[in-house]
Coordinates of C-alpha atoms and ligand atoms in Angstrom, one line a residue:
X47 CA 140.9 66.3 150.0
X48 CA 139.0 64.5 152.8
X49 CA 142.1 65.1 155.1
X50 CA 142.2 68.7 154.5
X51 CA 138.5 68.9 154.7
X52 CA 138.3 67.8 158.2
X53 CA 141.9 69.2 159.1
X54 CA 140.8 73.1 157.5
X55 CA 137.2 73.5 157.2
X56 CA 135.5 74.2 160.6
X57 CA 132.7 70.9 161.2
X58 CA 129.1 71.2 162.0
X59 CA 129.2 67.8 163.9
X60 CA 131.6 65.2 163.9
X61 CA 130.1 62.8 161.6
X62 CA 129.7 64.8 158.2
X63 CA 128.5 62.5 155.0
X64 CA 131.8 64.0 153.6
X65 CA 131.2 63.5 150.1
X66 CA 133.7 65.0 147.5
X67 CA 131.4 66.8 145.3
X68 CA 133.0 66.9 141.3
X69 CA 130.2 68.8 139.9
X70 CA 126.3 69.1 139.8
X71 CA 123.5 68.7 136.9
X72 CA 119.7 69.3 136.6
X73 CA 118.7 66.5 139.8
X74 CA 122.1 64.7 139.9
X75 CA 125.6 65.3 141.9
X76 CA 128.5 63.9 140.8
X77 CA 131.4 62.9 143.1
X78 CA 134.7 62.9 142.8
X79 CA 134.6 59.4 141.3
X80 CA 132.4 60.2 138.6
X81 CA 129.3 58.5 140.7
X82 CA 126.0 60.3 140.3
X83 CA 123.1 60.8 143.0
X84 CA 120.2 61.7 142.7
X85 CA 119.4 64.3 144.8
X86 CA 116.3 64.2 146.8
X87 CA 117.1 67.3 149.3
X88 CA 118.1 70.0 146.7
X89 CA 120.8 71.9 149.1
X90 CA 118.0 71.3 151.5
X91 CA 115.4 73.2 149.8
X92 CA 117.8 76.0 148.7
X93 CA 118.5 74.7 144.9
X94 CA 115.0 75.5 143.8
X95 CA 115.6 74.7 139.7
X96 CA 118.3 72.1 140.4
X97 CA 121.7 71.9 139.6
X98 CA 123.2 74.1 136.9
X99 CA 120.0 75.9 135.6
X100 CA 120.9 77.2 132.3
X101 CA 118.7 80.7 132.7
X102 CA 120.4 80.9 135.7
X103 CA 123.9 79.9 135.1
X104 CA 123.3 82.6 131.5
X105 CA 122.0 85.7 134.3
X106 CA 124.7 85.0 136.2
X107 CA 127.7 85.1 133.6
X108 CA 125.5 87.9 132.1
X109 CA 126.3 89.8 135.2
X110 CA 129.5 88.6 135.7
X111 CA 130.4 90.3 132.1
X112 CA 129.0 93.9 133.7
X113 CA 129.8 94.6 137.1
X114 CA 130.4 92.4 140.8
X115 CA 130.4 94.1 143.8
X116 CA 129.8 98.2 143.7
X117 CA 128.4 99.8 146.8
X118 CA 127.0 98.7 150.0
X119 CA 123.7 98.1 149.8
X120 CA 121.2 100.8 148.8
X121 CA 123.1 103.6 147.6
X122 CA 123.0 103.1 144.1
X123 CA 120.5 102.2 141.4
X124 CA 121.4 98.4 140.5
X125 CA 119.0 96.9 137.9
X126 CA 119.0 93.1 139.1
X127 CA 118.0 93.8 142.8
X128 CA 115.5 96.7 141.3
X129 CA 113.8 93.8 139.2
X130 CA 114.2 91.3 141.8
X131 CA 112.3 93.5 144.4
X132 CA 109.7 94.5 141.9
X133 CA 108.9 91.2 140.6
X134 CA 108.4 90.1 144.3
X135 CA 106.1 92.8 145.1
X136 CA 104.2 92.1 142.0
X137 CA 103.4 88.5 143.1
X138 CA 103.1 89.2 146.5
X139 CA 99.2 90.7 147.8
X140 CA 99.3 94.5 148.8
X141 CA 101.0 96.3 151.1
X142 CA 103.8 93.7 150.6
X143 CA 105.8 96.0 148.4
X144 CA 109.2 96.9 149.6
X145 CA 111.8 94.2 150.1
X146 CA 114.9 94.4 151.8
X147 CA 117.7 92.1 150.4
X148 CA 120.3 90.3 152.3
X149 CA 122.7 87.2 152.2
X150 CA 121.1 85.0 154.0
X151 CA 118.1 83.7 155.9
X152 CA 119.3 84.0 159.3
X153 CA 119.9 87.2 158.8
X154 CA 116.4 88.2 157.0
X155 CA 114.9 87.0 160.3
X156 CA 117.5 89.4 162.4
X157 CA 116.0 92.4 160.4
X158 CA 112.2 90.9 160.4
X159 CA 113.2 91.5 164.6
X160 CA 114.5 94.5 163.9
X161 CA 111.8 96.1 161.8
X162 CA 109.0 95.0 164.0
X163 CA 110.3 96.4 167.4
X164 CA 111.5 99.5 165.6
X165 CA 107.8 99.7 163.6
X166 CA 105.6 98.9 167.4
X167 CA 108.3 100.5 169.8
X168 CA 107.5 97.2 171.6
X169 CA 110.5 94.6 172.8
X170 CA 108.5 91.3 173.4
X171 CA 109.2 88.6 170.2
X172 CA 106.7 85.8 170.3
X173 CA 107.4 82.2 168.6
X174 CA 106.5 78.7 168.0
X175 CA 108.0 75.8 170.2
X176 CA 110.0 73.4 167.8
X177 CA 110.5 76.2 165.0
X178 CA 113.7 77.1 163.6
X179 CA 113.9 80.3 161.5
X180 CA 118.4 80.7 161.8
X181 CA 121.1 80.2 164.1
X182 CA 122.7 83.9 164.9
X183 CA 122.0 85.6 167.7
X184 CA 118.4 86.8 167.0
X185 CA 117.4 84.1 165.3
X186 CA 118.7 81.2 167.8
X187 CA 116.7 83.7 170.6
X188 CA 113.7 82.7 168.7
X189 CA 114.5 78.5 169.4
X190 CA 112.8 76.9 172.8
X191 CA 115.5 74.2 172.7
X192 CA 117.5 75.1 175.8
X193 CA 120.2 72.5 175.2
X194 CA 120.9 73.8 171.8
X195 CA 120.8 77.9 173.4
X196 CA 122.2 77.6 176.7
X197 CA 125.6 77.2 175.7
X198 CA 125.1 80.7 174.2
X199 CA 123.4 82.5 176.7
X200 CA 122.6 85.2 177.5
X201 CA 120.5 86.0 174.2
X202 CA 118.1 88.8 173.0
X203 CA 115.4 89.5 175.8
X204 CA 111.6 89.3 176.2
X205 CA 111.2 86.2 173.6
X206 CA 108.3 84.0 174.4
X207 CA 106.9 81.2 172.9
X208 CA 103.7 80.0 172.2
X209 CA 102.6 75.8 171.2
X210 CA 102.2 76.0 167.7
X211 CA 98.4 75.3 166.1
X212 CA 96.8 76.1 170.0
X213 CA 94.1 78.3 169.9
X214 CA 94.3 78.7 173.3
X215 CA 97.8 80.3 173.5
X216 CA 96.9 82.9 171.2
X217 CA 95.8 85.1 174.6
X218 CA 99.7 85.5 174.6
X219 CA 99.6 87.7 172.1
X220 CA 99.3 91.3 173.8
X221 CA 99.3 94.7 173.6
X222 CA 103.2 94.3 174.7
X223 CA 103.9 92.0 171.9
X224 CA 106.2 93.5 168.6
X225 CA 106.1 90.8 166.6
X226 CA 105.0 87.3 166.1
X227 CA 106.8 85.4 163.9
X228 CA 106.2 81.4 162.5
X229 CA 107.4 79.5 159.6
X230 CA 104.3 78.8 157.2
X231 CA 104.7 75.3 157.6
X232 CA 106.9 74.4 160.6
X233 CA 110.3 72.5 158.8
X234 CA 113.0 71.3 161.3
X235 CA 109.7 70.1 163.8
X236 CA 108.9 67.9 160.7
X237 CA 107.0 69.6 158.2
X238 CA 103.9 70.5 160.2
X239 CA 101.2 72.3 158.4
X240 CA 99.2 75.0 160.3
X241 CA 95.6 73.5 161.2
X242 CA 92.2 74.8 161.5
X243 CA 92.7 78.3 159.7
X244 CA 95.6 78.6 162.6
X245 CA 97.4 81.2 160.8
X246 CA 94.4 83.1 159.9
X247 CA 93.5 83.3 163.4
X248 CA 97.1 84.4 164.3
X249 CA 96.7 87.3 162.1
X250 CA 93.7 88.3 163.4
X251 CA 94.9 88.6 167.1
X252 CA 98.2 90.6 165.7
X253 CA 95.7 93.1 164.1
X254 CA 93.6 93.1 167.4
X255 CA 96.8 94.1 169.4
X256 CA 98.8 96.2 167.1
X257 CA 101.2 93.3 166.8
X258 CA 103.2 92.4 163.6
X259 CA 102.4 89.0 161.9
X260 CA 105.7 87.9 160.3
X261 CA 105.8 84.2 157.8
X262 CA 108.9 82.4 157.9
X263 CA 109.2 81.4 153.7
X264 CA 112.5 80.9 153.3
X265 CA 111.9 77.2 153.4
X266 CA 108.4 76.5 151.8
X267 CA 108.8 79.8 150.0
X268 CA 109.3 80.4 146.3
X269 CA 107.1 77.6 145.1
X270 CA 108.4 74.8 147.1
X271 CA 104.4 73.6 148.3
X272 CA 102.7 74.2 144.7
X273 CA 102.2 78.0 145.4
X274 CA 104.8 80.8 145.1
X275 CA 104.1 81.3 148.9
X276 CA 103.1 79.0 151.7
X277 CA 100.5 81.0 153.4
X278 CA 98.2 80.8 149.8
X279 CA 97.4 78.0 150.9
X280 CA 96.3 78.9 154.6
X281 CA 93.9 81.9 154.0
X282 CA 96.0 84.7 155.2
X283 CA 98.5 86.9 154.7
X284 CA 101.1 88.4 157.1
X285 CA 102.9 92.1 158.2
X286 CA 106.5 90.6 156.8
X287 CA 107.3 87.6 154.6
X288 CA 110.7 86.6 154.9
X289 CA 112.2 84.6 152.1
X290 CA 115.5 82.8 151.4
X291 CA 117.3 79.6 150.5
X292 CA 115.1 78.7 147.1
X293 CA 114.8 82.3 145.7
X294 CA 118.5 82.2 145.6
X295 CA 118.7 79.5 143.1
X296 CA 121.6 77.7 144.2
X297 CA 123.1 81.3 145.6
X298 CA 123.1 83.1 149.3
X299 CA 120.0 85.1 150.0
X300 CA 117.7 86.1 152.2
X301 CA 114.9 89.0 152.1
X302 CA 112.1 90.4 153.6
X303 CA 109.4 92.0 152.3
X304 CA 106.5 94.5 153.8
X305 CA 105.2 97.4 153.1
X306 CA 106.5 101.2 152.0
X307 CA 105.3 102.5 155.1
X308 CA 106.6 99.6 157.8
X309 CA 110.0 99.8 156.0
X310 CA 110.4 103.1 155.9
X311 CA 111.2 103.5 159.7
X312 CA 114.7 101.3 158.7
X313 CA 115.7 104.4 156.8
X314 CA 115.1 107.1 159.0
X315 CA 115.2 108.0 162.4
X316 CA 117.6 107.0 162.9
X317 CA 118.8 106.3 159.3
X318 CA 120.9 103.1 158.8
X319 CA 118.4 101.6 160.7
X320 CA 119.7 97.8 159.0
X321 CA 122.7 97.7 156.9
X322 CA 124.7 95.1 154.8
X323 CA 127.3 95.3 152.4
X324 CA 126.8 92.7 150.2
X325 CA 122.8 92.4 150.5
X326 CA 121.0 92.7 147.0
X327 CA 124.9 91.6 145.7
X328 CA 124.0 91.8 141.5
X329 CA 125.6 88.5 140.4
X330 CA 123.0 87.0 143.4
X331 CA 120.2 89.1 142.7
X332 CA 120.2 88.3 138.7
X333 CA 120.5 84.5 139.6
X334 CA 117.2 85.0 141.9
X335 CA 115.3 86.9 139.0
X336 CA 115.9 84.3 137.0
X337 CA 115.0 81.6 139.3
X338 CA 112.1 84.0 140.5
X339 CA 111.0 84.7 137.1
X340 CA 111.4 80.7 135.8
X341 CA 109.2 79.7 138.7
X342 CA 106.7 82.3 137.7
X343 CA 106.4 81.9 134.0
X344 CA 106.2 78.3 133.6
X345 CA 104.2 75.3 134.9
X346 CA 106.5 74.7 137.3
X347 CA 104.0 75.2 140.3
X348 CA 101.2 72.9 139.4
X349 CA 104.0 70.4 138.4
X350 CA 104.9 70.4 141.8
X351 CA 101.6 69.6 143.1
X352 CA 101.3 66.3 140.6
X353 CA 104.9 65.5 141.9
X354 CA 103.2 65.7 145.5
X355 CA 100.9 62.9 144.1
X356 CA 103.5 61.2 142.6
X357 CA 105.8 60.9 145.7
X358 CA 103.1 60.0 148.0
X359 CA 101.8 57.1 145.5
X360 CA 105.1 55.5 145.0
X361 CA 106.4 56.3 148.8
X362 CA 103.8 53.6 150.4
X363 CA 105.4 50.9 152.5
X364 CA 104.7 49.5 156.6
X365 CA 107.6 50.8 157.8
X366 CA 106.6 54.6 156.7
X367 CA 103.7 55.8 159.1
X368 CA 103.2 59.0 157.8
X369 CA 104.2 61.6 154.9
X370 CA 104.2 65.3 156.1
X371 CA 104.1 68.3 154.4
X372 CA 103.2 70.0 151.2
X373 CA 104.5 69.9 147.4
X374 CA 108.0 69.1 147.3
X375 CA 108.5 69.8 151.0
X376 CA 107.8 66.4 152.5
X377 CA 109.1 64.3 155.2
X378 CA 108.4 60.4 155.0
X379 CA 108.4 59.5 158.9
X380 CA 109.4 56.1 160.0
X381 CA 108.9 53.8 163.4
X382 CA 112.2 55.1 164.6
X383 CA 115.4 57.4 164.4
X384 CA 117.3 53.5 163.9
X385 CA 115.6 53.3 160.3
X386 CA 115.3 56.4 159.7
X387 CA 119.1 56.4 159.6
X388 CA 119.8 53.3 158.2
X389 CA 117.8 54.7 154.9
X390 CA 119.2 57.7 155.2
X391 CA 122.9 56.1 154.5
X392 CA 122.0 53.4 152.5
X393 CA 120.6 55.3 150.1
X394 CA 123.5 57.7 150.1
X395 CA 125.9 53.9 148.9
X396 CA 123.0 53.7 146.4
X397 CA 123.2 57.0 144.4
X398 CA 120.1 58.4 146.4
X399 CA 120.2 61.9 148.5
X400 CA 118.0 62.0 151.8
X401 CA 118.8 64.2 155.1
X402 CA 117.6 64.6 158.2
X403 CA 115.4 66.8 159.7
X404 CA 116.8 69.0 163.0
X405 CA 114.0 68.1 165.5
X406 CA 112.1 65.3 164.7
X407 CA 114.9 62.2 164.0
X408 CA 111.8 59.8 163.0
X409 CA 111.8 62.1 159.3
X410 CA 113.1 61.8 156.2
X411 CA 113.6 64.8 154.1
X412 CA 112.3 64.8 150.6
X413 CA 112.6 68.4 149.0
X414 CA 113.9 67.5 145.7
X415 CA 114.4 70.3 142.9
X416 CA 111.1 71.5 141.7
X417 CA 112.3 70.6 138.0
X418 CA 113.0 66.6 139.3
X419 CA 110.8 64.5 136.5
X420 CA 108.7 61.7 137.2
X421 CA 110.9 59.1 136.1
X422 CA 114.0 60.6 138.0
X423 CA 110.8 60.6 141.5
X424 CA 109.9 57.0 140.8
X425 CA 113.2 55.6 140.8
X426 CA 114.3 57.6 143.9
X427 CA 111.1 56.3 145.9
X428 CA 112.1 52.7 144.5
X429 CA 115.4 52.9 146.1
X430 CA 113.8 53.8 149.5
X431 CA 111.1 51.4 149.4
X432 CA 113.7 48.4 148.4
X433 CA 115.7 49.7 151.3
X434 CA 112.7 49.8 153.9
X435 CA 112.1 46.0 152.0
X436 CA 115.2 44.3 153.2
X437 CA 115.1 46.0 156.5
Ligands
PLP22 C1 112.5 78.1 158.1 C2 113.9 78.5 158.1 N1 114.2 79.8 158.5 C3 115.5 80.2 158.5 C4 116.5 79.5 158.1 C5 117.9 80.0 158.1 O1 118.3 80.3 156.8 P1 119.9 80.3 156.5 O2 120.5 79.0 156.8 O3 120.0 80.7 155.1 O4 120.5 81.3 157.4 C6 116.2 78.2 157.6 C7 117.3 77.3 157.2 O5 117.3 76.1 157.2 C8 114.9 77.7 157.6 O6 114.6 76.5 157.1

């Protein structure tokens, strides 16, 4: 298969880990040789309950037995996508009510753009330097890596971007501004947490200007830090929270959620203001209510923040300077990007997952599955620190 893999299948860059996947249980992937790993990245981030859920492997095949595709997406009454919305809105503080459902995250941000110049009547997008929130179009336009967008230019218009926890570039933020949009806890810059009631004060200067305030979730999202969403942690609440990767369970999504009135103006004048044809899919939707729903009804939140502990007791050696980040979103960052990928691929050889992160090549990724047990953290961080030993 390897030949075929690089021969057929279009590569992201030329040195892939290429690893021929046989199948995948609770925290463990099996190759093709019957080896298991344990997986410390979880489909980076996106395989919130592991591998295999049963509750979501049973909602899925329970779907599977009705109906797949029917419509495009809107036009009839499906119950998973109904439920998946509602249950969403019921965890999420008012006016978050209304959620749009599409198939991926990229493209929850593209209608997040959408939705907030359409609301304001305003063109200019504001964003963080070093953030990443999707690589079409829109999204990419939201990136202030000019190697990584100039080979794709020209992009959308009137994006600016702003240094992410300054006060000071807050002034910004105008009366011309649609939208502002961050990630809750910046990811691919290496999991930096907002400081000093940062996103707070971001909220406040939308309201001042008529701006919308829009979270990027679809990382730390979905219980992921120890709360359903990021920004319970960080005192505030924004205009649109966009969600993705973990509510899927292992499945494509993306959404975003605001309120009645905001979404409103997708659907009319002019109508079809977004559309998708396989957003709010059923088979998808039922496997994120039942992730959605496991998340919610168990302990699986304040599990996550003991496993925080956990991680950050057992992850203590001279060569790592620093953990980042929040619950089960954590980067371990080394002296340099040497180490960091000399760990990185000896734990691979090892039966340990870890992956980079996209902008800071000191980090280590750790987002296991929320459901990873102690014993199954312990022996992971063992691996790494034995590693970083005989370095
Ligand atoms: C914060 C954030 N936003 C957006 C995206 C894009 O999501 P997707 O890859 O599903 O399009 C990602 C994916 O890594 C992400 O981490």
């Amino acid at each position: 298969m390897q030949d075929d893999f690089f021969k057929y299948q279009a590569q992201t860059t030329p040195h892939p880990l290429a690893m021929e996947v046989s199948h995948a249980k609770g925290s463990y992937i099996y190759d093709k040789n019957g080896k298991a790993y344990l997986d410390f990245v979880a489909g980076v981030s996106a395989c919130a309950l592991g591998h295999s859920h049963p509750k979501i492997l049973n909602a899925v095949k329970e779907q599977l037995d009705k109906y797949l595709h029917v419509m495009v997406y809107g036009e009839y009454i499906q119950k998973p996508a109904i439920e998946l919305a509602k249950l969403l809105a019921k965890h999420l503080p008012e006016p978050l009510e209304t959620t749009y459902l599409v198939n991926s995250g990229t493209e929850a941000i593209e209608g997040s753009i959408k939705l907030a110049r359409r609301y304001t009547g305003r063109s200019e997008i504001i964003a963080a330097k070093n953030a990443y929130h999707g690589n079409t179009m829109g999204s990419l336009s939201l990136m202030d890596f000019e190697e990584r967008k100039t080979p794709f230019l020209p992009l959308i218009p009137d994006v600016k971007h702003i240094e992410f926890n300054s006060e000071s570039d807050l002034q910004h933020i105008t009366e011309h501004t649609a939208a502002v949009i961050l990630e809750t806890i910046q990811g691919g810059a290496g999991f930096i947490e907002p400081r000093n009631d940062y996103l707070k004060k971001v909220q406040d200067r939308c309201n001042k200007v008529g701006a919308v305030f829009i979270l990027d979730e679809i990382q730390p999202g979905i219980g992921r830090t120890g709360k359903l969403f990021g920004f319970e942690h960080y005192n505030c609440q924004p205009d649109v929270v966009v969600t993705g990767k973990g509510l899927g369970g292992g499945l494509p999504i993306g959404a975003f959620t605001t309120s009645k009135e905001m979404m409103l103006t997708l659907s009319d004048n002019p109508k079809l203001g977004h559309i998708t044809t396989f957003g709010g899919n059923p088979v998808i939707a039922a496997a994120a209510l039942a992730t959605l729903k496991e998340i919610t009804d168990s302990n699986l939140l304040e599990e996550t923040v003991k496993k925080e502990q956990l991680i950050r007791k057992h992850l203590q050696h001279k060569h790592i300077k620093e953990i980042r980040g929040k619950g089960l979103m954590l980067a371990a960052i080394l002296e340099n990007s040497e180490i960091t990928n000399e760990v990185i691929l000896r734990a691979q050889d090892q039966g340990l997952i870890l992956f980079w992160l996209l902008f800071e090549p000191k980090a280590i990724r750790i987002t296991p599955p929320l459901t990873i047990s102690n014993e199954e953290i312990i022996k992971g961080c063992k691996v790494i620190t034995s590693i970083l030993d005989s370095l």
